[in-house]
Coordinates of C-alpha atoms in Angstrom, one line a residue:
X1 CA 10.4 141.4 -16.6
X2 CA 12.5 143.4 -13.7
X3 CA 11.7 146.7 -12.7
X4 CA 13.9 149.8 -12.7
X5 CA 14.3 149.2 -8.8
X6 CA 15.2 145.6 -8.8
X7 CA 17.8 145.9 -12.3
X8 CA 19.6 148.3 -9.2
X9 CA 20.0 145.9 -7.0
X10 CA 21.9 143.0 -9.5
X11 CA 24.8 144.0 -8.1
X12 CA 24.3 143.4 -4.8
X13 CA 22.4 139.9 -5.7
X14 CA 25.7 139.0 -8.3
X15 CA 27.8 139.9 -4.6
X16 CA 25.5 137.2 -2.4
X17 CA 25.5 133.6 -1.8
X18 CA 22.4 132.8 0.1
X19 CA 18.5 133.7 -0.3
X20 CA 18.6 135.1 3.1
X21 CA 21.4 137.7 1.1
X22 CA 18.7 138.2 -1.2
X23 CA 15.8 139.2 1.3
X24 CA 17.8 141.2 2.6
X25 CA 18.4 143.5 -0.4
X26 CA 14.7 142.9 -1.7
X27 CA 13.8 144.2 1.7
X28 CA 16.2 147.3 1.4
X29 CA 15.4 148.2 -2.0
X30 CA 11.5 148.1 -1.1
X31 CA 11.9 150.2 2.0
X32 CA 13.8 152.8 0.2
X33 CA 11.3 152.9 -2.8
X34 CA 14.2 153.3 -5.4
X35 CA 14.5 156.9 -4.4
X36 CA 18.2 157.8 -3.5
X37 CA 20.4 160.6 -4.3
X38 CA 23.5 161.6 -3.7
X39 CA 23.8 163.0 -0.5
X40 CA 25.2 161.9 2.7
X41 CA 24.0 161.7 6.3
X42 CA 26.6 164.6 7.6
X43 CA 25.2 166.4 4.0
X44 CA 21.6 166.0 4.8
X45 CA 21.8 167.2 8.3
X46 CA 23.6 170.4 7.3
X47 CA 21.1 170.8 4.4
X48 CA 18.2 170.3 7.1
X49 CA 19.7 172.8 9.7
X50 CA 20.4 175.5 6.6
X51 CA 16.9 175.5 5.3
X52 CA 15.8 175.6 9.3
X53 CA 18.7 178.8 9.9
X54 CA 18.0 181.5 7.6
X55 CA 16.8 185.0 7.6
X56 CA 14.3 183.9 10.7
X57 CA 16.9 183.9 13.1
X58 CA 16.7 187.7 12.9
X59 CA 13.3 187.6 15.1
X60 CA 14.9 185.4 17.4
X61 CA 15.3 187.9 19.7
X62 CA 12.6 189.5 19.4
X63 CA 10.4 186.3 19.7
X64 CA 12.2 185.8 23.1
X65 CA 10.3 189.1 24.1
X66 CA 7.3 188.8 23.5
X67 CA 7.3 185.3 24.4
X68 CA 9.3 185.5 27.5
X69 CA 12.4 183.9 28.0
X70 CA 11.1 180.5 29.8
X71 CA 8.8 180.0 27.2
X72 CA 11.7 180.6 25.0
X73 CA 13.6 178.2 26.0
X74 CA 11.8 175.5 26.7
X75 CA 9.5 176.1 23.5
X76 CA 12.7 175.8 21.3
X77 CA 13.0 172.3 22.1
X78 CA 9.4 171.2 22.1
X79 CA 8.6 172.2 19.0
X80 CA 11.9 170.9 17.9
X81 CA 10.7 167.3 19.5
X82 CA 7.4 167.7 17.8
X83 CA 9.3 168.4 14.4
X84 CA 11.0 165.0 15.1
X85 CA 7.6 163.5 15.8
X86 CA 6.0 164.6 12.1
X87 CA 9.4 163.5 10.3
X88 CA 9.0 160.0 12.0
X89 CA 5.4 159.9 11.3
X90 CA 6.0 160.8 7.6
X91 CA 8.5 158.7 7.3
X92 CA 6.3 155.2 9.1
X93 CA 3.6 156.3 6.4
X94 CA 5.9 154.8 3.6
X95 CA 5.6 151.6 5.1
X96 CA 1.7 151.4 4.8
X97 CA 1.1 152.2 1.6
X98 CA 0.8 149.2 -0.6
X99 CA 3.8 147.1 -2.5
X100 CA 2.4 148.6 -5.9
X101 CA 2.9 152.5 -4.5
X102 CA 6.3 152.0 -3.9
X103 CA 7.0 150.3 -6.9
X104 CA 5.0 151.7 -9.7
X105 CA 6.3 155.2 -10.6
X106 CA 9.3 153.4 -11.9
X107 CA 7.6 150.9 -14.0
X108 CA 5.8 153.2 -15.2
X109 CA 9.2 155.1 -16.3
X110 CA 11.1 152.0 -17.1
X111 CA 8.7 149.9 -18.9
X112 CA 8.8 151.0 -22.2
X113 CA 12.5 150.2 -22.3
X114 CA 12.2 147.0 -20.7
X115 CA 9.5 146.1 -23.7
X116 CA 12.4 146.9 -26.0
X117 CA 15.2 144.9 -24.8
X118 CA 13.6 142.6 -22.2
X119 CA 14.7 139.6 -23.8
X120 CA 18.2 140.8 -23.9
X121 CA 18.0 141.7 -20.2
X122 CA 16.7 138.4 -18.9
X123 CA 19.4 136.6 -20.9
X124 CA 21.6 139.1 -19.0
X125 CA 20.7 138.8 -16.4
X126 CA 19.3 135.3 -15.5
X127 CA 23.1 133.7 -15.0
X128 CA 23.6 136.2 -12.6
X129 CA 20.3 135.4 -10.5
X130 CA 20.7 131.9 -10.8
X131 CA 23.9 131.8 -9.3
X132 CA 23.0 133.9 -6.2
X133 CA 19.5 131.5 -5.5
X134 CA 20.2 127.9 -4.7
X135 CA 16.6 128.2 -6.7
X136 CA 17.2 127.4 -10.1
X137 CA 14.5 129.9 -11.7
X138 CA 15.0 133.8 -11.5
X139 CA 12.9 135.5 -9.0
X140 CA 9.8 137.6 -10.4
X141 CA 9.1 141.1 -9.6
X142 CA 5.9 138.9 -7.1
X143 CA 8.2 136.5 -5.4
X144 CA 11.1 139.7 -4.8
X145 CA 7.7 141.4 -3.1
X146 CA 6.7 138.3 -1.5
X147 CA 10.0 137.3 0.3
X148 CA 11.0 140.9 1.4
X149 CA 6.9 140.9 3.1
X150 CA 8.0 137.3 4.5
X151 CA 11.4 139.3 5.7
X152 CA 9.9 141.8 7.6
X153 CA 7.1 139.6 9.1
X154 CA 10.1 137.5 10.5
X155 CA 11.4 140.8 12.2
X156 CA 9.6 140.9 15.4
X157 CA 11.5 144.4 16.8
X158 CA 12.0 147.1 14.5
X159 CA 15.6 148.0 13.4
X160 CA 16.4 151.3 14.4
X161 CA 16.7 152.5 11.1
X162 CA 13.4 151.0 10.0
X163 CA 10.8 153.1 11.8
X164 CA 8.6 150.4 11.1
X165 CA 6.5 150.1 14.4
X166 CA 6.5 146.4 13.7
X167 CA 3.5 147.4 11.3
X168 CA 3.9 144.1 8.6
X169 CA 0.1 145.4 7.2
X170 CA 0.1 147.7 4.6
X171 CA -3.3 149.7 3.2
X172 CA -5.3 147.8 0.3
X173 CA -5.1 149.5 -3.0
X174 CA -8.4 151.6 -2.4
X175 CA -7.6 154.1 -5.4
X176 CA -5.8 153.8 -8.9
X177 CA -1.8 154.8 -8.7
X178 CA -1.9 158.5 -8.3
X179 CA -1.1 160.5 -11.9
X180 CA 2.7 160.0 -13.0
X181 CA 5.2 162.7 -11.2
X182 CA 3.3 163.0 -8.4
X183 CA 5.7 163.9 -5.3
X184 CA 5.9 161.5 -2.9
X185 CA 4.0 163.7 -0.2
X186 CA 1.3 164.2 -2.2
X187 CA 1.4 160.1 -3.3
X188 CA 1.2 159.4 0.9
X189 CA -2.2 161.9 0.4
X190 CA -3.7 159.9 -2.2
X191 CA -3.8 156.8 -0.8
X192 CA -5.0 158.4 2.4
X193 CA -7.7 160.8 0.8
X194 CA -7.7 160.3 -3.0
X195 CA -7.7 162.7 -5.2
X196 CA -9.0 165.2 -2.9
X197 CA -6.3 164.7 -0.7
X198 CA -3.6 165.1 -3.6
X199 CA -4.7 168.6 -5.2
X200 CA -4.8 170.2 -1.3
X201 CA -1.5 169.0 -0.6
X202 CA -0.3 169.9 -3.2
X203 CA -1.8 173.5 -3.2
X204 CA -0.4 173.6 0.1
X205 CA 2.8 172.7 -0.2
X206 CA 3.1 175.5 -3.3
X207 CA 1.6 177.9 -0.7
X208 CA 4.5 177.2 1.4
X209 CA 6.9 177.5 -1.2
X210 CA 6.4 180.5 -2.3
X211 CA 5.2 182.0 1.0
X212 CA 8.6 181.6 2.6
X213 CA 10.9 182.2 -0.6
X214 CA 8.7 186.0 -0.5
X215 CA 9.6 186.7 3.4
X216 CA 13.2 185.9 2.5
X217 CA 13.1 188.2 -0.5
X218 CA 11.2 190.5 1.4
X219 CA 14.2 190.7 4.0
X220 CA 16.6 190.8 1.9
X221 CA 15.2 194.0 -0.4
X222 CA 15.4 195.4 3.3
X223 CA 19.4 194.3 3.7
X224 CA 20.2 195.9 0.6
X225 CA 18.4 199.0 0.9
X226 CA 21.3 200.3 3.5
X227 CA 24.0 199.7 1.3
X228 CA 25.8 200.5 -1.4
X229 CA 24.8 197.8 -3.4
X230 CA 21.2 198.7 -3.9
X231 CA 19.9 200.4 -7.1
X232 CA 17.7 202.5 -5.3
X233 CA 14.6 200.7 -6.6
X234 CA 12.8 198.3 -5.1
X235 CA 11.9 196.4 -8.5
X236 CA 15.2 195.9 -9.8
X237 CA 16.7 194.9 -6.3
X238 CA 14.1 192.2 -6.5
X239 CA 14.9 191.2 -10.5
X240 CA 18.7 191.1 -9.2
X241 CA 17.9 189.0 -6.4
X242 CA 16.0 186.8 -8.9
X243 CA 18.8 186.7 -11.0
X244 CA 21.2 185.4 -8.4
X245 CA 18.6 182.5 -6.5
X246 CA 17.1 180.9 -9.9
X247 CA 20.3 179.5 -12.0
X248 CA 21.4 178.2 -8.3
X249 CA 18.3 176.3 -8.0
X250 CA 18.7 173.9 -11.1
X251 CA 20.3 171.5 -9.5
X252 CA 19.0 167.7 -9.7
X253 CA 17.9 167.4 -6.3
X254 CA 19.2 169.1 -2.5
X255 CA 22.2 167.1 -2.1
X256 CA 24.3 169.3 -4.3
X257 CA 23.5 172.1 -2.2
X258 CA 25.5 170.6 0.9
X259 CA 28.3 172.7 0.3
X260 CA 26.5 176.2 -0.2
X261 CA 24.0 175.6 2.8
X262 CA 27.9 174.7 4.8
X263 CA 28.7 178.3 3.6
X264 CA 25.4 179.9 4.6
X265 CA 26.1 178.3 8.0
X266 CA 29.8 180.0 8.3
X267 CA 28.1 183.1 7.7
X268 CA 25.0 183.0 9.5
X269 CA 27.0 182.6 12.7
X270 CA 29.9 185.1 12.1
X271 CA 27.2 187.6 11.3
X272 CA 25.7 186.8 14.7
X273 CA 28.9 187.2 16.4
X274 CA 29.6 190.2 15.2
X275 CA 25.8 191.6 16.2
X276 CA 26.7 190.3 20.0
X277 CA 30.2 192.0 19.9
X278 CA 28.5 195.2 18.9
X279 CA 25.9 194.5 21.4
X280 CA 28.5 193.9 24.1
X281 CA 30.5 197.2 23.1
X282 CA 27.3 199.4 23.1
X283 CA 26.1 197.9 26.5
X284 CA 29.3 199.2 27.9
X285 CA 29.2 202.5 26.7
X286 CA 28.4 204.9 29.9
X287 CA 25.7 207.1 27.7
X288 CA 23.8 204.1 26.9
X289 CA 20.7 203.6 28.1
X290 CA 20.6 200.0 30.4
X291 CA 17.3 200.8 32.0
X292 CA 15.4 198.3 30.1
X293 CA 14.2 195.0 31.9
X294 CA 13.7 191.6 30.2
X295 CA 10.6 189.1 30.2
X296 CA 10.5 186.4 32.0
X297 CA 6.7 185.4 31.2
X298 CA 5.0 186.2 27.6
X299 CA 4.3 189.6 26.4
X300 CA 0.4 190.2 26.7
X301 CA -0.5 186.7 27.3
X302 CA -1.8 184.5 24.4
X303 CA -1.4 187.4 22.2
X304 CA 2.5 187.6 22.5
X305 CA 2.6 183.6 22.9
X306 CA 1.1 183.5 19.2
X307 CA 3.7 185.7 17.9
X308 CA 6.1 183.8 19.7
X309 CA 4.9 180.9 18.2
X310 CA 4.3 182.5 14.3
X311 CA 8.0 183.8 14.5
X312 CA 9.8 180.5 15.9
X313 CA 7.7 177.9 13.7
X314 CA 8.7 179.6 10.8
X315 CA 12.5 178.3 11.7
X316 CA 11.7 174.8 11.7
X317 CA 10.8 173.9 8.4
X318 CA 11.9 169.7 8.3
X319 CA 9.0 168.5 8.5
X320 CA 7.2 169.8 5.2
X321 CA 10.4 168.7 2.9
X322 CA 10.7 165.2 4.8
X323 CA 10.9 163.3 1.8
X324 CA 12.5 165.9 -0.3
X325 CA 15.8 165.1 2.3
X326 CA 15.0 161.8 2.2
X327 CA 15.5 161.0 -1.2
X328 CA 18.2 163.2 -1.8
X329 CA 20.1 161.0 0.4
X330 CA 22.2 158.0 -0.4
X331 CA 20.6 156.0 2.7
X332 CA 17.3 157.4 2.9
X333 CA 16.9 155.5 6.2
X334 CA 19.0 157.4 7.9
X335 CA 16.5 160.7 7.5
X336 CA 15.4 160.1 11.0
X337 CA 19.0 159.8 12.0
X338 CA 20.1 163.1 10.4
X339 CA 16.6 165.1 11.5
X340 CA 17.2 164.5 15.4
X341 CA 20.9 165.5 14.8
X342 CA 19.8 168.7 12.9
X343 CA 17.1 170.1 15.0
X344 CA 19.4 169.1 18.1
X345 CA 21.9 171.9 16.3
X346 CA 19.2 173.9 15.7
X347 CA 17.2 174.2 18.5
X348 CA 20.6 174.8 20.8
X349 CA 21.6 177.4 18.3
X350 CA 18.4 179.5 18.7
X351 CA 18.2 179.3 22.3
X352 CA 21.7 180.8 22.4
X353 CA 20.8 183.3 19.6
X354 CA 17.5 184.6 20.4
X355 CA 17.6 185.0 24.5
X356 CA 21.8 186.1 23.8
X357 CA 20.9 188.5 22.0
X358 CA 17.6 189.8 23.6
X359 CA 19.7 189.9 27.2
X360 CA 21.6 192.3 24.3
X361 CA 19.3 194.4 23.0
X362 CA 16.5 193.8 25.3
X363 CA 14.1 197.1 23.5
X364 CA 13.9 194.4 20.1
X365 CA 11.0 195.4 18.0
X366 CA 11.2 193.4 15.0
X367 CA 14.3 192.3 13.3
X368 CA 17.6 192.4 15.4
X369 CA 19.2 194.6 12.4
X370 CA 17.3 197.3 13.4
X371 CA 19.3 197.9 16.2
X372 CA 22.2 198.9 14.4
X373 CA 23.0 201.7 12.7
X374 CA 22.4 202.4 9.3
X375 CA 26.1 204.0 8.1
X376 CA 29.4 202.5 8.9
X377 CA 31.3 199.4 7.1
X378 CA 30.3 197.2 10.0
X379 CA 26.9 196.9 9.5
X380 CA 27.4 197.0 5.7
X381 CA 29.0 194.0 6.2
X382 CA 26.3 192.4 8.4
X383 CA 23.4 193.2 6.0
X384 CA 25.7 191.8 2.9
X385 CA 26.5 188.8 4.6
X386 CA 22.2 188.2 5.4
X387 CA 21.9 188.8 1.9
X388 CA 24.4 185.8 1.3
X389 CA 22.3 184.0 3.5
X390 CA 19.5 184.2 2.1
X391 CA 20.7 183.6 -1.4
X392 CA 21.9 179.7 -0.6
X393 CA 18.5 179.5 1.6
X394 CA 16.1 180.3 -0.8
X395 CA 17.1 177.3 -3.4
X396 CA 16.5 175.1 -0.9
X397 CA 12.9 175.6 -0.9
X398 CA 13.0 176.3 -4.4
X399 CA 14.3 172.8 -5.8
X400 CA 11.4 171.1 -4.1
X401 CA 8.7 173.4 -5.0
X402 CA 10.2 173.4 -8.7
X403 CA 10.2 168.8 -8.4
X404 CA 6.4 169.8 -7.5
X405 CA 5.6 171.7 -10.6
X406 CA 8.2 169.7 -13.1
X407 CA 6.1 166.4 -12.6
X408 CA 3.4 168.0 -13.6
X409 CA 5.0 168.9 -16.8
X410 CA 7.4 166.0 -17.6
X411 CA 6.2 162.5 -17.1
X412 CA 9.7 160.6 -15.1
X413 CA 10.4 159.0 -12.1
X414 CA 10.1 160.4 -8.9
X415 CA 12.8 158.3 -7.6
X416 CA 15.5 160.3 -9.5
X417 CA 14.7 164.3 -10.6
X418 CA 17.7 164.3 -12.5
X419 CA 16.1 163.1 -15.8
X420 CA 14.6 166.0 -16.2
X421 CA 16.2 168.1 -19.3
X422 CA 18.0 171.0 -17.4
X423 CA 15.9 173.6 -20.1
X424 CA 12.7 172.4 -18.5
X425 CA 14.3 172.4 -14.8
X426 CA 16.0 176.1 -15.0
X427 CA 12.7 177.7 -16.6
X428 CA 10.7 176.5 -13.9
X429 CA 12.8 177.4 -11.0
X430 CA 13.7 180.8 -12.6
X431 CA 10.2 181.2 -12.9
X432 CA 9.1 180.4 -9.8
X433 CA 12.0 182.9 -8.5
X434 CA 10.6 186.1 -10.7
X435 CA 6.8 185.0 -9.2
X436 CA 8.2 185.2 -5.4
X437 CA 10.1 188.8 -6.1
X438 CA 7.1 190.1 -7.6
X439 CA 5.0 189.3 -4.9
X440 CA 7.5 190.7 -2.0
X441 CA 7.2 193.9 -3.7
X442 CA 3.6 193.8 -3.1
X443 CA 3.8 192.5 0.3
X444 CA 6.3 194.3 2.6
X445 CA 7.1 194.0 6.1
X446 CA 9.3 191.3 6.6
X447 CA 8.6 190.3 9.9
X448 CA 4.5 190.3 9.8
X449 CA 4.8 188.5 6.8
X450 CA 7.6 185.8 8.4
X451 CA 5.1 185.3 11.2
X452 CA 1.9 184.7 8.8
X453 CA 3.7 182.2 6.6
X454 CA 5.0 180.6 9.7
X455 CA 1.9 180.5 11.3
X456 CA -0.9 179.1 8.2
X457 CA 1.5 177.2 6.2
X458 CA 4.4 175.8 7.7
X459 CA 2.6 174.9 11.0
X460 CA -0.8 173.3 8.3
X461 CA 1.8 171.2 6.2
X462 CA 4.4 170.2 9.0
X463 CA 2.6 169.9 12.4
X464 CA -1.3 169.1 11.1
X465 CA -0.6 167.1 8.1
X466 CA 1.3 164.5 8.7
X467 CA -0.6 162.9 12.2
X468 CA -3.7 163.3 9.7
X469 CA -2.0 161.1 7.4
X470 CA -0.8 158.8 9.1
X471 CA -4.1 158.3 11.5
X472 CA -5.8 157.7 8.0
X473 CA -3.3 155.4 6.7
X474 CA -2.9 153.4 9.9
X475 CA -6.8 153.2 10.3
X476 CA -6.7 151.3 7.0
X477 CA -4.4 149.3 7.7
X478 CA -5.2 148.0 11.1
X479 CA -8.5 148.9 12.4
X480 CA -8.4 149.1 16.0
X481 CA -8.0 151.8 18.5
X482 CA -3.9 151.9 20.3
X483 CA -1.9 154.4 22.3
X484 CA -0.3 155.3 19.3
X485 CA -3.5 156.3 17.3
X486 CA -4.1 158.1 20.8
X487 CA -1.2 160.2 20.2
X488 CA -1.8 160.9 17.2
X489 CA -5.3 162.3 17.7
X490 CA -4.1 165.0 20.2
X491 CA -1.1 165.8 18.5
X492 CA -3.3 166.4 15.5
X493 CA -5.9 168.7 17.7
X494 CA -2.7 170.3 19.4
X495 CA -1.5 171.2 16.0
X496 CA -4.9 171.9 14.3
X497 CA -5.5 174.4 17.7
X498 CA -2.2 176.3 17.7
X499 CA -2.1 176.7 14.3
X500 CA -5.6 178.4 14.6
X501 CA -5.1 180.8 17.4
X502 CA -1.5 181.3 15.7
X503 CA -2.6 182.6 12.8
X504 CA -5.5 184.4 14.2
X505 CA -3.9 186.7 15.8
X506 CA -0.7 186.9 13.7
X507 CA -3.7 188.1 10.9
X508 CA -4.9 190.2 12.7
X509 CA -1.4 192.3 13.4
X510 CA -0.5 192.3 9.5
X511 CA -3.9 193.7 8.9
X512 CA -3.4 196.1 11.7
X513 CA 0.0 197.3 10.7
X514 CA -1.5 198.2 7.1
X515 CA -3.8 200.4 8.2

């Protein structure tokens, strides 16, 4: 009987005429785990720069001040690089877990149907298979596995699309196949830490989630309350917001939210643009006051390097929704590809945002919309077009957050989200919108509670995770001690160590500024 993975790749072996033909797709349709979507690689990397670019690039500035403007700089691209690093790593761990990992959520899906009709689909099916083998006997689901491991084996370099680090092993099966609808992060942390491993991922991830979606309701609350637009309570701004970010989060998976993130973009940087032009006009004004001097070196040391830090993590947020991209995608082996391109745009964006803008308004405190004034159509406009902003931001964290709770309800495959009956899909999501607005109500203060989140979650689940996981998983696998489990150690107590001393002291500030 064929599984769901290989019945999608009959195409391809009606299309071949030799058995190298068919290693090759047996290869491809292993290393992609059957999970593709239906975006592209220019989609993806506007998807992964939009849900980098959103509401956070209003502490840019200020983040440049209390960080200095060096560290500014050349911290923008290093934690940029080590973003890269944890989406490679993420990525590589796909290749060590075992044959049945990759394989078994959609058995498990299909296999009922392929009871029902299999001896309808091998009669289907075998004319087609015989014709593309000089073998006259159609391949099993064990000989498909076994010439795709003879395939890579025979690769002695890794493609550059395979990320493989010619790493042929994969783990032994130490526990059962994790419980069906498990994402596929938390399926990498069960076959590193078991079950353990699964239900702390998974709590984290859901931290994250709804940590970030509450800062960017949070700031947006704070957008509308200068307008027009507001209804003067704080409650029903919230339940409006709701209103407008749940029925835009049903969608089947992130790649049909290319086209909104595109918008967000448009906006994002013509909001900026106006900001500097009414920087640049009240910098020339004769009454204003130009006295003020920028930093060069961090704001009282490690203090205003962990702000820096809590404020400027927050805005790279690849790494946690690696395989969220990836299997949105149509060639998930481009995610790589599309990541290094995306934080390339992003991190030359913020440098050009945050120390432009603090060269602008060099007395910052907070969010950069504080420096305008509160009546006038201008800034009406600014605050309306944040709000927009934030509104095809927040669904991309809410898709993936709602994918973690709906395999917990619906047993399907986690190669494709899309069977899941759009009731089920928009009740979750809308859900998991009203929980985030009632918890920014409770929680203000946009920028303390931008830095927090940026600092414990986003830092835990993108920069400490994924080393962790893949240290584990390539300890199983091979062993022995290399340069790259080297690596891996101290970017795992680099991470584990800023995290700390981030969040420490960004804790310490929220406390202090409820008091």
């Amino acid at each position: 009987m064929l599984s769901h993975s290989q019945s999608e790749s009959s195409p391809l072996l009606t299309a071949t005429s030799s058995q190298k033909q068919i290693q090759v797709a047996a290869t491809e349709t292993q290393r992609r785990g059957g999970h593709h979507g239906s975006a592209s690689l220019s989609q993806t990397i506007i998807n992964e720069a939009k849900t980098c670019m959103g509401t956070g690039c209003l502490a840019l500035p200020y983040a440049a001040r209390v960080g200095g403007i060096w560290l500014h700089v050349i911290g923008i691209f290093a934690v940029g690089l080590w973003n890269l690093y944890s989406v490679t790593r993420l990525c590589q761990c796909l290749q060590l877990l075992p044959k049945e990992a990759i394989l078994e959520e959609d058995d498990d899906s299909s296999r009922q149907d392929d009871d029902d009709d299999d001896v309808e689909k091998n009669e289907d099916l075998q004319p087609v298979v015989e014709m593309a083998s000089p073998c006259h006997h159609r391949p099993t689901t064990s000989s498909l596995d076994s010439e795709a491991s003879a395939s890579r084996q025979q690769q002695s370099a890794p493609t550059p699309n395979s990320h493989n680090h010619a790493n042929s092993k994969t783990i032994p099966v130490v526990y059962p196949p994790p419980p069906p609808g498990t994402s596929t992060y938390s399926r990498v942390a069960w076959y590193a830490f078991g079950p353990l491993g699964l239900y702390t991922l998974d709590l984290l991830m859901a931290t994250l989630f709804i940590g970030v979606v509450v800062a960017f309701v949070d700031a947006t609350r704070g957008f509308l309350r200068d307008t027009p637009f507001t209804t003067g309570s704080d409650i029903l701004d919230a339940m409006a917001i709701a209103a407008i970010i749940g029925p835009m989060s049903a969608v089947p998976d992130m790649g049909y939210l290319a086209k909104a993130s595109a918008t967000g973009l448009g906006v994002l940087f013509f909001s900026f643009a106006v900001i500097a032009a009414y920087g640049l006009f009240d910098n020339s004004n004769p009454d204003a006051n130009n006295d003020a001097s920028w930093n060069w070196y961090p704001e009282n040391g490690v203090e205003g390097v962990s702000t820096w830090f809590g404020c400027l993590v927050f805005g790279y947020g690849i790494a946690p929704l690696t395989y969220n991209f990836r299997e949105s995608m149509t060639e998930p082996t481009q995610m790589v590809q599309a990541s290094s391109v995306a934080l390339l745009i992003v991190a030359s964006s913020y440098v050009l945002l945050g120390v432009g803008l603090y060269l602008l308004f060099p007395n910052v405190d907070g969010d950069v919309l504080r420096m305008l004034p509160s009546q006038g159509w201008l800034p009406i406009i600014i605050r309306l077009g944040m709000a927009v902003v934030v509104f095809v931001t927040a669904p991309l964290l809410i898709v993936p957050c709602g994918q973690l709770v709906e395999g917990k309800i619906v047993k399907i495959s986690a190669a494709s989200h899309i069977d899941v009956p759009y009731r089920v899909r928009a009740t979750v999501r809308m859900g998991i919108a009203l929980t985030c607005v009632t918890i920014s109500v409770m929680v203000p203060g946009f920028v303390s509670v931008l830095s927090l989140v940026g600092c414990a979650s986003v830092a835990t689940v993108g920069f400490v995770v994924p080393p962790l996981l893949y240290l584990r998983l390539n300890l199983l696998t091979q062993n022995k001690l290399s340069w790259t489990i080297a690596l891996d150690v101290f970017m795992l107590l680099w991470g584990t160590v800023a995290t700390g001393i981030s969040t420490s002291y960004t804790f310490r500030n929220v406390i202090g500024s409820q008091v």
